[in-house]
């Protein structure tokens, strides 16, 4: 029996291409693992009405970790229109399977390292090494949404909130509500994860990203909780910034930042920004980490226009596999893999289209495998 059971979830579009490439390097590393395919994505929504079928949830309950490619998501109406005829009109609601995985398995840490590997022609600045800790299960992604708004809810909000009065007069179908829900527990554990990481890896500072001056209730709770956690880490500087200002300062003075700690939506936004600073989505890797399971993926989506062309950069996914190796306790293999990626980037002989080259997804993976 293999030492590890890994769920293998290619999903949609380029998710298939980049996972195939990543298998090449994991096999070259001779990781003692069994890779078990799991169905996920648009095809299963269309034909079964469920983008994360129950059999995949069962699989995830039985594995040590998972590698995930990408999925295609579409707004509610477009999603319903694509269901096979037999499933139309059955009140099925599409929800992103990656968001569901995060919530169902309580993968509360979204860890996104953004490192500028020397020699990458796409680096915004050489030497950047940012790490994003994004809360992964709450906030505006909690999934508590109303469109149309039920009359009982409108009535109740009308009695509880003065600010709601102007909305309550609108017809139910003319407005929508998405609830931003943040808890003390959720804020505390992601803050602790960020500070623990900073302590373990000798990072000097954690910046809390928020908009507590306007979004007082939820962002206020997130910020205050992070400040409480920070007291347990006197050697690490606590910094804070409004999300809007941070986007400007990050570009202007990126070396003023180190570890970034954010609620779900702001974390999602800044991790794309940080990924772009170290080469773009072809380099952005991500770990969705809980206490029992972790799912690793590239930050990017399914990029339908490149699907099946084996054109996109697999480095983001290969670096996600490196994160998986670290999480499994395979530090040696993780280091070898990261070194191999760094050497391929530095050599500059093999480059995918985003780096100005014409090598394919699989050629890039082979180049990394050769360095292992
Ligand atoms: N975690 C996920 O699975 C995830 C994340 C984001 C978006 N999505 C979904 O993906 C679909 C497409 O979304 P999108 O086009 O906005 O974002 P995307 O990340 O799929 O792609 C945007 C663009 O980034 C570039 N790009 C992405 N990955 C790359 C790679 N590995 N190498 C080189 N270039 C790369 C391409 O130019 C691409 O067109 C949508 O349905 C969206 O909902 C899924």
Coordinates of C-alpha atoms and ligand atoms in Angstrom, one line a residue:
X1 CA 0.0 0.0 0.0
X2 CA 1.2 3.5 -0.8
X3 CA 2.2 5.8 2.0
X4 CA -0.2 8.5 0.9
X5 CA -3.6 8.6 -0.7
X6 CA -4.0 11.8 -2.8
X7 CA -7.3 12.8 -4.3
X8 CA -6.6 14.0 -7.9
X9 CA -9.2 16.5 -9.0
X10 CA -8.4 18.1 -12.4
X11 CA -11.8 19.8 -12.9
X12 CA -12.4 22.0 -15.9
X13 CA -10.4 23.7 -18.7
X14 CA -6.7 24.1 -18.1
X15 CA -7.1 22.4 -14.7
X16 CA -6.7 19.2 -16.7
X17 CA -3.5 20.4 -18.4
X18 CA -1.8 21.6 -15.3
X19 CA -2.6 18.6 -13.2
X20 CA -1.2 16.3 -15.9
X21 CA 2.0 18.3 -15.9
X22 CA 2.2 18.2 -12.1
X23 CA 1.9 14.4 -12.1
X24 CA 5.1 14.2 -14.2
X25 CA 7.1 15.9 -11.5
X26 CA 5.5 14.0 -8.6
X27 CA 6.3 10.8 -10.3
X28 CA 9.8 11.8 -11.0
X29 CA 10.2 12.6 -7.3
X30 CA 8.9 9.0 -6.6
X31 CA 6.5 10.2 -4.0
X32 CA 5.1 7.0 -2.5
X33 CA 1.5 7.9 -3.3
X34 CA -1.7 6.6 -4.8
X35 CA -3.5 9.2 -6.9
X36 CA -7.2 8.7 -7.0
X37 CA -9.3 10.6 -9.6
X38 CA -12.3 12.6 -8.3
X39 CA -15.1 14.0 -10.5
X40 CA -15.6 17.8 -10.0
X41 CA -16.6 20.7 -12.1
X42 CA -19.0 22.0 -14.8
X43 CA -19.7 18.7 -16.6
X44 CA -21.1 17.2 -13.4
X45 CA -23.2 20.3 -12.7
X46 CA -24.6 20.1 -16.2
X47 CA -25.3 16.4 -16.2
X48 CA -25.9 15.6 -12.6
X49 CA -26.9 19.0 -11.1
X50 CA -23.9 18.8 -8.7
X51 CA -20.4 20.1 -9.4
X52 CA -19.1 18.3 -6.3
X53 CA -20.8 14.9 -6.5
X54 CA -21.3 13.0 -3.2
X55 CA -18.8 10.3 -4.4
X56 CA -16.1 13.0 -4.5
X57 CA -17.0 14.2 -1.0
X58 CA -16.7 10.5 0.1
X59 CA -13.3 10.3 -1.6
X60 CA -12.1 13.4 0.1
X61 CA -13.0 11.9 3.5
X62 CA -10.6 9.0 2.8
X63 CA -7.4 10.8 1.6
X64 CA -4.4 12.4 3.1
X65 CA -4.5 15.4 0.8
X66 CA -5.9 16.6 -2.6
X67 CA -4.5 18.3 -5.7
X68 CA -7.1 20.3 -7.5
X69 CA -6.9 21.9 -10.9
X70 CA -9.6 24.5 -11.5
X71 CA -13.3 24.8 -12.1
X72 CA -15.5 26.9 -14.3
X73 CA -18.1 28.9 -12.4
X74 CA -21.0 30.9 -13.9
X75 CA -23.7 33.2 -12.4
X76 CA -26.9 31.5 -11.3
X77 CA -29.0 32.1 -14.4
X78 CA -26.3 31.0 -16.9
X79 CA -25.6 28.0 -14.8
X80 CA -29.2 26.9 -14.8
X81 CA -29.5 27.4 -18.5
X82 CA -26.8 24.9 -19.1
X83 CA -28.3 22.0 -17.2
X84 CA -29.4 19.0 -19.2
X85 CA -33.1 19.2 -20.0
X86 CA -34.1 16.6 -17.4
X87 CA -32.6 18.8 -14.6
X88 CA -34.1 22.1 -15.7
X89 CA -36.7 23.8 -13.5
X90 CA -35.8 21.6 -10.5
X91 CA -34.6 24.5 -8.4
X92 CA -31.0 23.4 -8.5
X93 CA -28.7 26.1 -7.4
X94 CA -25.1 26.2 -8.6
X95 CA -22.4 26.8 -5.9
X96 CA -18.7 26.8 -6.7
X97 CA -17.4 23.3 -5.7
X98 CA -14.1 24.8 -4.4
X99 CA -15.9 27.1 -2.1
X100 CA -18.1 24.1 -0.9
X101 CA -15.0 22.0 -0.3
X102 CA -13.5 24.7 1.8
X103 CA -16.6 25.0 3.9
X104 CA -17.6 21.3 4.1
X105 CA -14.1 20.3 5.2
X106 CA -13.5 23.4 7.2
X107 CA -10.3 24.3 5.2
X108 CA -10.1 27.6 7.0
X109 CA -6.6 28.6 6.0
X110 CA -5.9 29.8 2.5
X111 CA -2.2 30.1 2.3
X112 CA -0.7 31.8 -0.8
X113 CA 3.0 32.3 -0.9
X114 CA 4.1 34.8 -3.6
X115 CA 7.8 34.6 -4.3
X116 CA 9.7 36.2 -7.1
X117 CA 12.1 33.5 -8.4
X118 CA 15.3 35.1 -9.7
X119 CA 15.4 35.4 -13.5
X120 CA 11.6 35.4 -14.0
X121 CA 11.2 38.0 -16.7
X122 CA 7.7 38.7 -15.3
X123 CA 8.9 39.7 -11.8
X124 CA 7.6 43.1 -10.8
X125 CA 10.6 43.5 -8.6
X126 CA 13.4 41.0 -7.8
X127 CA 13.5 39.7 -4.2
X128 CA 9.7 39.9 -3.5
X129 CA 8.6 37.2 -1.0
X130 CA 5.1 37.9 0.3
X131 CA 2.8 35.4 2.0
X132 CA -1.0 35.8 2.1
X133 CA -3.1 34.2 4.8
X134 CA -6.7 34.5 3.7
X135 CA -9.6 33.3 5.9
X136 CA -11.3 30.7 3.7
X137 CA -14.8 29.8 5.0
X138 CA -16.6 33.0 6.1
X139 CA -17.1 36.6 5.1
X140 CA -18.9 37.4 1.9
X141 CA -18.3 33.8 0.8
X142 CA -20.4 32.4 3.6
X143 CA -23.1 31.6 1.0
X144 CA -26.0 33.4 2.9
X145 CA -27.6 35.2 0.0
X146 CA -31.1 36.4 -1.0
X147 CA -32.3 37.3 -4.5
X148 CA -35.2 38.0 -4.4
X149 CA -35.2 39.2 -0.8
X150 CA -37.9 37.4 1.2
X151 CA -40.5 39.8 2.7
X152 CA -40.0 38.4 6.3
X153 CA -36.3 39.3 6.0
X154 CA -37.0 42.8 4.6
X155 CA -39.6 43.5 7.3
X156 CA -37.2 42.4 10.1
X157 CA -34.3 44.3 8.8
X158 CA -36.5 47.4 8.5
X159 CA -37.2 47.2 12.3
X160 CA -33.5 46.5 13.1
X161 CA -31.6 48.9 10.9
X162 CA -32.2 52.5 10.0
X163 CA -29.8 52.3 7.1
X164 CA -32.0 49.5 5.6
X165 CA -35.1 51.8 5.3
X166 CA -34.3 53.0 1.8
X167 CA -33.9 49.4 0.5
X168 CA -37.0 48.0 2.2
X169 CA -39.2 50.2 0.0
X170 CA -37.9 48.5 -3.1
X171 CA -39.8 45.6 -4.8
X172 CA -38.3 42.3 -3.6
X173 CA -36.9 41.5 -7.1
X174 CA -35.1 44.8 -7.4
X175 CA -32.4 44.3 -4.9
X176 CA -30.3 41.4 -3.5
X177 CA -28.5 40.7 -0.2
X178 CA -25.3 38.8 0.3
X179 CA -24.4 38.5 3.9
X180 CA -20.8 39.2 5.1
X181 CA -20.4 37.0 8.2
X182 CA -17.2 36.9 10.2
X183 CA -16.9 35.1 13.5
X184 CA -14.5 35.5 16.4
X185 CA -13.4 31.9 16.1
X186 CA -12.8 32.2 12.3
X187 CA -10.9 35.4 12.7
X188 CA -8.9 34.1 15.6
X189 CA -7.7 30.8 14.0
X190 CA -6.6 32.5 10.7
X191 CA -4.8 35.2 12.7
X192 CA -3.1 32.6 14.8
X193 CA -2.1 30.6 11.6
X194 CA -0.5 33.8 10.2
X195 CA 1.4 34.6 13.4
X196 CA 2.5 31.0 13.9
X197 CA 3.8 31.0 10.3
X198 CA 5.6 34.3 10.9
X199 CA 7.2 32.9 14.1
X200 CA 8.2 29.6 12.5
X201 CA 9.8 31.1 9.4
X202 CA 11.4 34.2 11.0
X203 CA 9.1 36.7 9.3
X204 CA 9.2 40.2 10.8
X205 CA 5.7 41.5 10.3
X206 CA 2.0 40.6 9.8
X207 CA -0.2 43.2 8.1
X208 CA -4.0 42.9 8.8
X209 CA -6.0 43.9 5.7
X210 CA -9.4 45.3 6.4
X211 CA -11.9 48.2 5.8
X212 CA -12.9 48.6 9.4
X213 CA -13.4 52.3 9.1
X214 CA -16.5 51.6 6.9
X215 CA -17.4 48.0 7.3
X216 CA -17.3 48.4 11.1
X217 CA -19.1 45.3 12.4
X218 CA -17.4 42.4 10.5
X219 CA -14.0 44.0 9.6
X220 CA -13.9 45.5 13.1
X221 CA -14.3 42.1 14.7
X222 CA -11.6 40.7 12.4
X223 CA -9.1 43.5 13.2
X224 CA -9.7 43.5 16.9
X225 CA -9.4 39.7 17.1
X226 CA -6.1 39.9 15.1
X227 CA -4.8 42.5 17.6
X228 CA -5.6 40.2 20.5
X229 CA -3.8 37.3 18.9
X230 CA -0.8 39.6 18.1
X231 CA -0.2 40.1 21.8
X232 CA 1.0 36.5 22.0
X233 CA 3.7 37.2 19.5
X234 CA 5.6 40.2 20.8
X235 CA 8.6 39.7 18.4
X236 CA 6.4 40.1 15.4
X237 CA 5.3 43.6 14.3
X238 CA 1.5 44.0 13.9
X239 CA 0.7 46.3 11.0
X240 CA -2.7 47.1 9.5
X241 CA -4.0 48.7 6.3
X242 CA -7.3 49.4 4.6
X243 CA -7.8 47.2 1.6
X244 CA -8.0 50.1 -0.9
X245 CA -4.9 51.8 0.4
X246 CA -3.0 48.5 0.6
X247 CA -3.5 47.9 -3.1
X248 CA -1.8 51.2 -3.8
X249 CA 1.0 50.8 -1.2
X250 CA 1.7 47.2 -2.2
X251 CA 2.6 48.3 -5.7
X252 CA 4.4 51.4 -4.5
X253 CA 6.5 49.9 -1.7
X254 CA 6.1 46.1 -1.8
X255 CA 9.1 45.5 0.4
X256 CA 7.3 47.2 3.3
X257 CA 5.1 44.0 3.5
X258 CA 5.8 40.5 4.6
X259 CA 2.9 38.4 5.8
X260 CA -0.6 39.6 4.8
X261 CA -3.6 38.5 6.9
X262 CA -7.1 39.1 5.4
X263 CA -10.7 38.1 5.5
X264 CA -12.0 36.0 2.6
X265 CA -12.8 38.5 -0.1
X266 CA -9.9 41.0 0.5
X267 CA -7.6 38.0 0.7
X268 CA -8.9 36.7 -2.7
X269 CA -8.2 40.1 -4.2
X270 CA -4.8 40.7 -2.8
X271 CA -3.6 37.3 -3.6
X272 CA -4.2 37.9 -7.4
X273 CA -2.4 41.2 -7.0
X274 CA 0.5 39.6 -5.2
X275 CA 0.6 36.7 -7.8
X276 CA 0.8 39.3 -10.6
X277 CA 3.8 40.9 -8.9
X278 CA 5.7 37.6 -9.0
X279 CA 4.9 36.6 -12.6
X280 CA 1.1 36.4 -12.9
X281 CA -1.4 33.6 -12.4
X282 CA 1.1 31.1 -13.9
X283 CA 3.0 31.4 -10.6
X284 CA 0.3 31.8 -8.0
X285 CA -0.1 28.7 -5.8
X286 CA -2.5 28.0 -3.0
X287 CA -3.2 25.7 -0.1
X288 CA -6.7 25.3 1.4
X289 CA -5.7 23.9 4.8
X290 CA -7.8 22.5 7.6
X291 CA -7.0 20.4 10.7
X292 CA -7.7 17.1 8.9
X293 CA -7.5 17.7 5.2
X294 CA -5.7 20.1 2.8
X295 CA -6.5 20.8 -0.8
X296 CA -3.7 22.3 -3.0
X297 CA -4.4 24.2 -6.2
X298 CA -3.2 27.0 -8.5
X299 CA -4.8 30.4 -7.8
X300 CA -6.0 30.7 -11.3
X301 CA -9.2 29.4 -12.8
X302 CA -10.1 27.2 -15.8
X303 CA -9.1 29.8 -18.5
X304 CA -11.5 28.2 -21.0
X305 CA -9.8 29.9 -24.0
X306 CA -6.6 27.8 -23.4
X307 CA -8.3 24.6 -22.3
X308 CA -6.7 21.5 -23.7
X309 CA -4.1 23.4 -25.6
X310 CA -1.3 22.5 -23.2
X311 CA -0.1 26.1 -23.5
X312 CA -0.4 27.6 -20.0
X313 CA 2.2 27.6 -17.3
X314 CA 2.1 24.7 -14.9
X315 CA 4.5 26.3 -12.4
X316 CA 1.7 27.5 -10.2
X317 CA 0.3 24.0 -9.8
X318 CA 3.8 22.5 -9.4
X319 CA 4.4 25.0 -6.6
X320 CA 1.1 23.9 -5.1
X321 CA 2.4 20.3 -5.2
X322 CA 5.5 21.6 -3.4
X323 CA 3.1 23.0 -0.7
X324 CA 1.4 19.7 -0.5
X325 CA 4.7 17.9 0.1
X326 CA 5.5 20.3 2.9
X327 CA 2.1 19.7 4.5
X328 CA 2.6 15.9 4.2
X329 CA 5.9 16.3 6.0
X330 CA 8.0 15.6 2.9
X331 CA 10.3 18.6 3.5
X332 CA 13.2 17.1 1.5
X333 CA 11.1 16.5 -1.6
X334 CA 9.4 19.9 -1.3
X335 CA 12.8 21.6 -1.2
X336 CA 14.1 19.6 -4.2
X337 CA 11.0 20.5 -6.2
X338 CA 11.2 24.2 -5.4
X339 CA 15.0 24.2 -6.2
X340 CA 14.2 22.5 -9.5
X341 CA 11.5 25.1 -10.4
X342 CA 13.9 27.9 -9.4
X343 CA 16.7 26.5 -11.6
X344 CA 14.4 26.2 -14.6
X345 CA 13.2 29.8 -14.2
X346 CA 16.8 31.0 -13.8
X347 CA 18.1 29.1 -16.8
X348 CA 15.4 30.7 -18.9
X349 CA 15.7 28.0 -21.6
X350 CA 12.2 26.6 -21.2
X351 CA 9.4 29.2 -21.1
X352 CA 5.7 29.0 -21.6
X353 CA 3.8 31.8 -23.5
X354 CA 3.2 34.0 -20.5
X355 CA 7.0 34.2 -20.0
X356 CA 7.6 35.1 -23.6
X357 CA 8.4 31.6 -24.7
X358 CA 6.7 28.9 -26.8
X359 CA 7.2 25.8 -24.7
X360 CA 4.2 23.7 -23.8
X361 CA 2.7 22.9 -20.4
X362 CA 4.2 19.5 -20.5
X363 CA 7.6 20.6 -21.7
X364 CA 7.8 23.0 -18.8
X365 CA 7.0 20.1 -16.4
X366 CA 9.6 17.9 -18.1
X367 CA 12.2 20.6 -17.7
X368 CA 11.5 20.7 -14.0
X369 CA 11.5 16.9 -13.8
X370 CA 15.0 16.8 -15.4
X371 CA 16.4 19.1 -12.7
X372 CA 15.1 16.8 -9.9
Ligands
LIG1 N1 -10.2 28.1 -8.1 C1 -10.8 28.1 -9.3 O1 -11.0 27.0 -9.8 C2 -11.1 29.3 -10.0 C3 -10.4 30.5 -9.7 C4 -10.7 31.7 -10.5 C5 -11.6 31.6 -11.5 N2 -12.3 30.4 -11.7 C6 -13.2 30.3 -12.9 O2 -12.4 30.1 -14.1 C7 -13.1 30.6 -15.2 C8 -12.3 31.5 -16.0 O3 -12.0 32.7 -15.2 P1 -11.1 33.8 -15.6 O4 -10.8 33.8 -17.1 O5 -11.6 35.1 -15.0 O6 -9.7 33.5 -14.8 P2 -8.5 32.5 -15.1 O7 -7.7 32.5 -13.9 O8 -9.1 31.2 -15.5 O9 -7.7 33.1 -16.3 C9 -7.5 34.4 -16.6 C10 -6.4 34.6 -17.6 O10 -5.1 34.4 -16.8 C11 -4.2 33.8 -17.6 N3 -3.8 32.5 -17.0 C12 -4.5 31.8 -16.1 N4 -3.8 30.7 -15.7 C13 -2.7 30.8 -16.4 C14 -1.5 29.9 -16.4 N5 -1.4 28.8 -15.7 N6 -0.5 30.2 -17.2 C15 -0.5 31.3 -18.0 N7 -1.6 32.2 -18.0 C16 -2.6 31.9 -17.2 C17 -4.8 33.6 -19.0 O11 -4.5 34.7 -19.8 C18 -6.3 33.6 -18.7 O12 -7.1 33.9 -19.7 C19 -14.4 31.2 -14.7 O13 -15.4 30.3 -14.8 C20 -14.1 31.4 -13.2 O14 -15.3 31.4 -12.4 C21 -12.0 29.3 -11.0

